Coordinates of C-alpha atoms and ligand atoms in Angstrom, one line a residue:
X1286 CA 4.8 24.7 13.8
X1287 CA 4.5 21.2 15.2
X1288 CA 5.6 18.4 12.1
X1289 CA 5.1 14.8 12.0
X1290 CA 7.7 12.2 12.3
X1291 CA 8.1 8.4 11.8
X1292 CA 9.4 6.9 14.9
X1293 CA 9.4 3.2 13.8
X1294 CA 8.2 1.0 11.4
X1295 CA 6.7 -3.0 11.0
X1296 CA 5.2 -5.5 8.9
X1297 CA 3.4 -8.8 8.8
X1298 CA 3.2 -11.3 5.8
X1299 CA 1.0 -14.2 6.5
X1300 CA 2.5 -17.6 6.4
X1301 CA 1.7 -19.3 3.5
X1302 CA 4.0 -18.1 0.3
X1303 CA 2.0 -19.0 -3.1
X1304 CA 4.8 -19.0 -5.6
X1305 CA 4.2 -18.4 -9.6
X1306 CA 5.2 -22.4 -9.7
X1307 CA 1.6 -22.8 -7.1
X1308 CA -0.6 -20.4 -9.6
X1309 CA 0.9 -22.4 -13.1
X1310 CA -1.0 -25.2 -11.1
X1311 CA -4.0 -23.4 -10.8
X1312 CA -4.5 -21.4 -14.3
X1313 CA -3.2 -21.4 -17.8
X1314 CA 0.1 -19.0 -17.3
X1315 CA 3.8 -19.6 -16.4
X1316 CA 6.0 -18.3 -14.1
X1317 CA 7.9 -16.5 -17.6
X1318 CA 5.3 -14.4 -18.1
X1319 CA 3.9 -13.2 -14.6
X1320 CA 8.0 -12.3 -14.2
X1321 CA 8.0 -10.3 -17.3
X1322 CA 4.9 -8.7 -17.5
X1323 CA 4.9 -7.8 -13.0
X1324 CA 7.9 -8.7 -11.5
X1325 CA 6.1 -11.1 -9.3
X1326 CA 7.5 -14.1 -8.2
X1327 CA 6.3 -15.1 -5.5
X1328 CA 3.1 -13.3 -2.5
X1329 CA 2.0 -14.5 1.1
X1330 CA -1.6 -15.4 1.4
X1331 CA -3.6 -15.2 4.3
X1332 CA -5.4 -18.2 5.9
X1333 CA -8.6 -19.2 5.8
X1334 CA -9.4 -17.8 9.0
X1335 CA -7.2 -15.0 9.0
X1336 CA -8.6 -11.9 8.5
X1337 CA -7.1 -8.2 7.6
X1338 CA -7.4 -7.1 11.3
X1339 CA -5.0 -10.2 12.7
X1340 CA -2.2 -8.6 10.1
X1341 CA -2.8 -5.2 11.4
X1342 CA -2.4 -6.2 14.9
X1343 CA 0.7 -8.2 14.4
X1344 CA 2.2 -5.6 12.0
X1345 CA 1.4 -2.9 14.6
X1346 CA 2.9 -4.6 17.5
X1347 CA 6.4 -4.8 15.4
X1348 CA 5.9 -0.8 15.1
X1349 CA 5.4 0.1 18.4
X1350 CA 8.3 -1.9 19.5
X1351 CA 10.8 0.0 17.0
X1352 CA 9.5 3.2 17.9
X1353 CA 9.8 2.3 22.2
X1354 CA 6.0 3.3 22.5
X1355 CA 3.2 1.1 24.0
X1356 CA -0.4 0.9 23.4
X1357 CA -0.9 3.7 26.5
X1358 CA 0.6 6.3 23.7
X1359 CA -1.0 5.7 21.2
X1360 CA -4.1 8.6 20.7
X1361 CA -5.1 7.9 16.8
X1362 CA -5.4 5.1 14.7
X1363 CA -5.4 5.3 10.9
X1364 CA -5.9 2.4 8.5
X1365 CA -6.1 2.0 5.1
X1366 CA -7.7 -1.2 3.7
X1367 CA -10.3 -1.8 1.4
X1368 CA -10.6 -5.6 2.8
X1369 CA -11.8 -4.5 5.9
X1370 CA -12.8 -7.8 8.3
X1371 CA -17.1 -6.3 8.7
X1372 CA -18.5 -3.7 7.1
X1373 CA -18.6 -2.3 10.4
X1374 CA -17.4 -1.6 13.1
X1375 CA -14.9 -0.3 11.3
X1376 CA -11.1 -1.8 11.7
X1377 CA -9.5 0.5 13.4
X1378 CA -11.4 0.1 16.1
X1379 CA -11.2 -4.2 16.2
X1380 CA -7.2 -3.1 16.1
X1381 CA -7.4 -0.6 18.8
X1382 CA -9.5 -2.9 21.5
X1383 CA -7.2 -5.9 20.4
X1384 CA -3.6 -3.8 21.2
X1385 CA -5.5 -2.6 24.4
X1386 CA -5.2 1.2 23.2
X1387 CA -7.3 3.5 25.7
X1388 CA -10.3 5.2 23.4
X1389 CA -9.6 7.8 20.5
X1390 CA -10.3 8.4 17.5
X1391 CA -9.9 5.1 15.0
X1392 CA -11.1 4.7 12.1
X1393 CA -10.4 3.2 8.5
X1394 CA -9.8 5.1 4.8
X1395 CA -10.7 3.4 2.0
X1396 CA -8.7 4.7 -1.5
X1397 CA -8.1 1.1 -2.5
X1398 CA -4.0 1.0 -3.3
X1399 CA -3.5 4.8 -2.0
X1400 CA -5.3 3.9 1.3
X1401 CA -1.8 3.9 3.1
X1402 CA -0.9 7.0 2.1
X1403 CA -4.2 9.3 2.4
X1404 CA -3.7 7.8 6.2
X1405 CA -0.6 8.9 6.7
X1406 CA -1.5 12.5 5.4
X1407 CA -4.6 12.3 7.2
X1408 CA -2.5 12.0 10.9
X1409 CA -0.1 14.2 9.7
X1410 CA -3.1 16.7 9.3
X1411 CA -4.1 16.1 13.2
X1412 CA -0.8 16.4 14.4
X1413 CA -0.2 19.7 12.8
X1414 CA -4.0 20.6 14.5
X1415 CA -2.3 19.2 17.5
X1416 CA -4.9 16.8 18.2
X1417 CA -2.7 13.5 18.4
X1418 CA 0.6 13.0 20.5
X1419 CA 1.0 9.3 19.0
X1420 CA -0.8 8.1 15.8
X1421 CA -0.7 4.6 14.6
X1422 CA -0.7 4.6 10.9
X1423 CA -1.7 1.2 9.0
X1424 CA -1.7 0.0 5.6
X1425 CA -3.5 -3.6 5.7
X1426 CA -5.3 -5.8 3.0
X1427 CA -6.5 -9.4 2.4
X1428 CA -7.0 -9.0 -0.8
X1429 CA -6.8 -12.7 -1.3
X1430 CA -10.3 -13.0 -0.4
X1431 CA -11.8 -10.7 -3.1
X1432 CA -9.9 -12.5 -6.1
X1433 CA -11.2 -14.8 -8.6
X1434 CA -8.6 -17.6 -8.0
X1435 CA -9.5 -18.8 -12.0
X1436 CA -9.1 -15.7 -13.3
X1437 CA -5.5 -15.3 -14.8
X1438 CA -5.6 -12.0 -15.8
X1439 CA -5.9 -10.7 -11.8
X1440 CA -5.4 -13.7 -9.5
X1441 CA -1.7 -13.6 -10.4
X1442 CA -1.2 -9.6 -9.5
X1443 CA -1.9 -9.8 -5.8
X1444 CA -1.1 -10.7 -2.1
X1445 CA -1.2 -10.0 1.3
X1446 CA 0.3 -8.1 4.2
X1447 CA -0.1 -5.1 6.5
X1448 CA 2.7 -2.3 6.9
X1449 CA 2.4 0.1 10.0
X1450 CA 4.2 3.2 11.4
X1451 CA 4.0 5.2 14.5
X1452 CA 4.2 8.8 13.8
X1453 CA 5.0 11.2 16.7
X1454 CA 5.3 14.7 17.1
X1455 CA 8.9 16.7 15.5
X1456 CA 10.0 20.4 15.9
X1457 CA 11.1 19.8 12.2
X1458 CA 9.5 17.7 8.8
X1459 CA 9.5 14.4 9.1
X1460 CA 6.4 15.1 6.7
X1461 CA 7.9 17.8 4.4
X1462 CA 4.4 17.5 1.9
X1463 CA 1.5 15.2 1.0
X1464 CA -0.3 15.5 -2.2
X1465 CA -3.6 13.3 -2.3
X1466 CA -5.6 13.0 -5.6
X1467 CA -8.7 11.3 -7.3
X1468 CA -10.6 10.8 -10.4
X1469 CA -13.9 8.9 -10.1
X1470 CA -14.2 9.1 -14.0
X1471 CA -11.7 6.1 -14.0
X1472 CA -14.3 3.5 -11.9
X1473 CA -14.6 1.4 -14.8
X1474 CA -11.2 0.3 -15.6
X1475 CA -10.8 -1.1 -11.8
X1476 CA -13.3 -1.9 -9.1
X1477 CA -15.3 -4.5 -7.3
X1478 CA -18.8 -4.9 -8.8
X1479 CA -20.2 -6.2 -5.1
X1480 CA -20.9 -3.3 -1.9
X1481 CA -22.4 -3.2 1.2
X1482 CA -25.7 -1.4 -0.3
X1483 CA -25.0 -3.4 -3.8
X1484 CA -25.9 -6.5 -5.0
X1485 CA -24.4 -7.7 -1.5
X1486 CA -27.4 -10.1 -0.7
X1487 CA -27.6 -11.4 -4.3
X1488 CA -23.8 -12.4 -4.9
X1489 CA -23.2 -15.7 -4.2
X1490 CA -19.7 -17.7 -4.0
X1491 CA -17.4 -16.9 -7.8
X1492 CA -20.3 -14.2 -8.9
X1493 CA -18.3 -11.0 -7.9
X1494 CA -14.8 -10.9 -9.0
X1495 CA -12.2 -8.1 -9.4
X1496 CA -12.7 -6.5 -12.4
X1497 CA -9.7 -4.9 -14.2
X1498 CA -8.6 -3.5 -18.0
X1499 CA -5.4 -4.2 -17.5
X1500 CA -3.6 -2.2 -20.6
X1501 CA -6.0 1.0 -19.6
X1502 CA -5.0 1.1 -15.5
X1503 CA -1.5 0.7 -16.7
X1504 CA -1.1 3.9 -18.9
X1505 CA -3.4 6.1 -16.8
X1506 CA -1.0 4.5 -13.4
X1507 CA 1.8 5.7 -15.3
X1508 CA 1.3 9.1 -16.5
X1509 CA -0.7 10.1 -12.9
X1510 CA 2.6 8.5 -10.7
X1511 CA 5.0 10.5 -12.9
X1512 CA 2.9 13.6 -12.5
X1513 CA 1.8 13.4 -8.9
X1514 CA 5.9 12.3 -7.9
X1515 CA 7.0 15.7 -10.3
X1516 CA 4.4 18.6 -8.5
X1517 CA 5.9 17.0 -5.2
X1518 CA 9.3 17.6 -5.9
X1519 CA 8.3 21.1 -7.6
X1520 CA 6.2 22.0 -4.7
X1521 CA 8.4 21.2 -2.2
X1522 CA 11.1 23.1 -3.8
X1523 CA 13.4 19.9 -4.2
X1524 CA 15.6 18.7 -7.0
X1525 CA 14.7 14.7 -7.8
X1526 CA 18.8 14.5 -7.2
X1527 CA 17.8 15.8 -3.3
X1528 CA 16.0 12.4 -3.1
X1529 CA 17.7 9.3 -1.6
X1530 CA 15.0 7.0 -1.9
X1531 CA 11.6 6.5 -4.0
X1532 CA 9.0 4.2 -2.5
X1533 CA 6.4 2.8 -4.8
X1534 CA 3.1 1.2 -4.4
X1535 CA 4.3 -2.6 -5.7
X1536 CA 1.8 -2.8 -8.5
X1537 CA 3.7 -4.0 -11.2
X1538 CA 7.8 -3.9 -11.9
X1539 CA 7.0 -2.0 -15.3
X1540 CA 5.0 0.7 -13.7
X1541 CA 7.6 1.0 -10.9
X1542 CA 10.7 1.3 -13.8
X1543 CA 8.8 4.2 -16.0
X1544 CA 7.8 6.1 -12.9
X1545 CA 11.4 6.2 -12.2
X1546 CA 12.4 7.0 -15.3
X1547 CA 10.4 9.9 -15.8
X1548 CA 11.6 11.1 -12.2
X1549 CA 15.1 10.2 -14.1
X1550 CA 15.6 8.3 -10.7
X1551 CA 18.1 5.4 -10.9
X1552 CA 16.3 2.3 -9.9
X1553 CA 19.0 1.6 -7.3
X1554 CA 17.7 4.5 -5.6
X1555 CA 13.9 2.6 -5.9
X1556 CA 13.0 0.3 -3.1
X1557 CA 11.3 -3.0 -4.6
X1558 CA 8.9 -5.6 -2.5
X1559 CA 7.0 -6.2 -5.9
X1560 CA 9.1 -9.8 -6.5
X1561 CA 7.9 -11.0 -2.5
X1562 CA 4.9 -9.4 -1.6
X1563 CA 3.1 -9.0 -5.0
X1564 CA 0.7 -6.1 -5.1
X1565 CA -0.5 -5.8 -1.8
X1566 CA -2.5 -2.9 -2.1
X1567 CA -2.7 -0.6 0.4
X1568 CA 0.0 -2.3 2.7
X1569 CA 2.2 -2.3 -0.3
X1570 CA 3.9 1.3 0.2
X1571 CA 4.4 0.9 4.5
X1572 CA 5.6 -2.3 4.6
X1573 CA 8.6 -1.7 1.7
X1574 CA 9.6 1.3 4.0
X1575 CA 9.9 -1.0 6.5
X1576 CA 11.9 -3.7 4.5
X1577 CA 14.5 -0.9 3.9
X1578 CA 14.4 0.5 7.4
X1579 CA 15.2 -3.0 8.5
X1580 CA 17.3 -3.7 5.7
X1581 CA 19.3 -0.8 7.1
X1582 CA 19.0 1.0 3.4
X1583 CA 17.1 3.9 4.7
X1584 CA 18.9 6.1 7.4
X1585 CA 17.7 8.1 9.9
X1586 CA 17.6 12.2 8.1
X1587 CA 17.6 10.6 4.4
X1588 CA 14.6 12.5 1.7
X1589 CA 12.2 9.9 1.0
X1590 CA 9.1 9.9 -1.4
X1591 CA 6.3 7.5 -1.0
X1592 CA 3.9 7.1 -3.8
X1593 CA 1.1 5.1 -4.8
X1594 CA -2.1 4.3 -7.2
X1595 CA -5.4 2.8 -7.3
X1596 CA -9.2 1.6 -7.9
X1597 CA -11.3 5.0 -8.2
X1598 CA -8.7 6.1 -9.5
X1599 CA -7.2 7.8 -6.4
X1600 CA -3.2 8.5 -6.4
X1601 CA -1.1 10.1 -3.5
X1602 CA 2.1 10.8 -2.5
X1603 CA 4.6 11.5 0.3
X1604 CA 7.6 13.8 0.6
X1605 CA 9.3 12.8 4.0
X1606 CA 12.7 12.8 6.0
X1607 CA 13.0 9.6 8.0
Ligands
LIG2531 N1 -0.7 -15.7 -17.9 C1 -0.6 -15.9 -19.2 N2 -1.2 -15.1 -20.1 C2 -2.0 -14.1 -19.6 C3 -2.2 -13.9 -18.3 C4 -1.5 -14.7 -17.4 N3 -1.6 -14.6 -16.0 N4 -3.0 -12.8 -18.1 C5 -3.4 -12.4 -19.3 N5 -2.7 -13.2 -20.3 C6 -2.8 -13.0 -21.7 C7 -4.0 -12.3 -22.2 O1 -5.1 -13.2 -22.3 C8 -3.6 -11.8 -23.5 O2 -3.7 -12.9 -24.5 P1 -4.1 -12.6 -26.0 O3 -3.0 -11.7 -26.5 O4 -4.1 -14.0 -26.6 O5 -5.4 -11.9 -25.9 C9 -2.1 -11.5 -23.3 O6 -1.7 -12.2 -22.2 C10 -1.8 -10.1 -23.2 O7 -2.7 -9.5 -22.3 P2 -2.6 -8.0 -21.8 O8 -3.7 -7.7 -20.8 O9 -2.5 -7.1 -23.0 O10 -1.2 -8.0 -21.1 P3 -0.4 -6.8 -20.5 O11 1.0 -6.8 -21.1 O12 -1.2 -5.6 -20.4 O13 -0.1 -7.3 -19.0 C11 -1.0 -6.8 -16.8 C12 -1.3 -7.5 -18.2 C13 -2.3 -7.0 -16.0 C14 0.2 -7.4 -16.2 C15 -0.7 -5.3 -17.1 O14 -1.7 -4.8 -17.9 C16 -0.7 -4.5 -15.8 O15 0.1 -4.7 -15.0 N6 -1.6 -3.6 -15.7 C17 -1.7 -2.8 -14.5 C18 -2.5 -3.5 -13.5 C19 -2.3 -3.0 -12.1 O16 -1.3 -2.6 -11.7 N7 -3.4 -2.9 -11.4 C20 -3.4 -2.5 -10.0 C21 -3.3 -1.0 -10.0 S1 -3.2 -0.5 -8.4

């Protein structure tokens, strides 16, 4: 049985740092209540001309370094966004010819928040078919670009990044389990109204917005991340006390805390990004692994589980030994 294995991690934040302080500026809230309702204090934003592939490439560079491979290895690329730069040709492939990576297979997911980790299931699926030696696995959004910057109730949720991993072959798990999930009966509480065969031609600058029920996506987010987290651990035949380290999608603070609860996880043994990065979507999940990589938290053999949430709904999670 071949497994898959993360050989190294990286991230890229764009420049610019919008802080709560910047958004009481631009709508009626304060920095009080963004802490206490999300845990945000403070998220990078891309530039004007910056666009989701210029993260990926950056944040993909970083991983290849840690993991001592260069862009001759690499035989799959994976990438979760739902900001990609065109509608096509898809990302993955803008990624691949920018790092100079030979042609494979490259192509983008998009599961909104989740994208990261249906990618990272997805190439552990063609390593165990043996069809990739060396997968590069991103997570990347400029989400930025799809907010309503006068709309309180969303523009002060999100931010930007990319997180990436190179995953490489392993005579043991690496990947223990993956458990990938969706419910299109949810669309309502959380999507983007404009598409690439909707309304595309007719939207014009401020007419298409993200459009959220806050109170609804936080109750569902709750109960389907305790769930999901609970059949992994059963599944897998591990006690939540096995665990050394939960890694969360950075949504909100208070989804984080009763996700861990109902895991009865300490939330010292819960890495958090939400406070820096904001919710950065699908690059939310890869690059807090890689903050605690770095950070020198998470060791090499430790039991990690990666989980996330988003638009559709979709939902996913990770059971992995670094
Ligand atoms: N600043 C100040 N007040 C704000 C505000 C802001 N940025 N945004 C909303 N409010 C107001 C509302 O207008 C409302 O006012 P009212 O009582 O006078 O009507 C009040 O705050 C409460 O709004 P509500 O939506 O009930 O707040 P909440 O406690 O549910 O918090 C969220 C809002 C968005 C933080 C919360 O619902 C949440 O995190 N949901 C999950 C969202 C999410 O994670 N989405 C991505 C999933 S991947």
């Amino acid at each position: 049985m071949i497994y898959s294995r993360i050989e190294g991690t990286g991230r890229y934040l764009p420049e610019r740092i919008m802080t709560n302080a910047d958004l009481e500026k631009m709508v009626d809230t304060s920095d009080e209540w963004i802490r206490t309702r999300t845990g945000v204090e403070r998220r990078h934003i891309a530039g004007d001309d910056e666009t989701t592939s210029d993260l990926c490439v950056k944040a993909a560079q970083a991983a290849m370094d840690a993991a001592g491979v260069t862009a001759d290895d690499v035989d799959l690329i994976v990438i979760g966004t739902t900001t990609p730069d065109l509608i096509f040709p898809n990302i993955a492939t803008l990624v691949q010819h920018r790092l100079g990576i030979k042609p494979c297979p490259a192509f983008s997911i998009e599961a909104a928040c989740t994208g990261f980790i249906y990618a990272l299931s997805t190439a552990d699926k063609f390593m165990k078919a043996g069809e990739t030696e060396c997968a590069l696995v991103i997570g990347a959004e400029v989400i930025s670009k799809l907010v309503d910057w006068t709309d309180r109730s969303t523009c002060v949720l999100f931010g930007d990044g990319a997180g990436a991993a190179i995953v490489k072959p392993a005579d043991e798990p690496g990947i223990v389990s993956s458990h990938l999930g969706a419910d299109g009966q949810y669309k309502e509480l959380l999507y983007y109204p404009v598409g690439a065969s909707k309304d595309l031609a007719k939207a014009g600058v401020g007419d298409s917005k993200i459009l959220m029920k806050g109170n609804e996506v936080f109750k569902v987010a709750v109960k389907t991340l305790g769930n999901v987290a609970a059949q992994t651990l059963e599944e897998s035949g591990i006690d939540k006390s096995e665990l050394d380290w939960l890694i969360p999608h950075q949504a909100n603070m208070r989804i984080i805390q009763a996700t861990a609860k109902r895991l009865g996880l300490s939330m010292e043994k819960v890495i958090l990004t939400v406070q820096d990065h904001g919710n950065t979507s699908a690059a939310s999940v890869p690059m807090a692994l890689d903050v605690a990589i770095r950070d020198g938290r998470i060791k090499r053999g430790q039991l990690l589980l990666l989980e996330a949430f988003g638009g559709g709904f979709t939902w996913g999670s990770i059971l992995m030994r670094y």
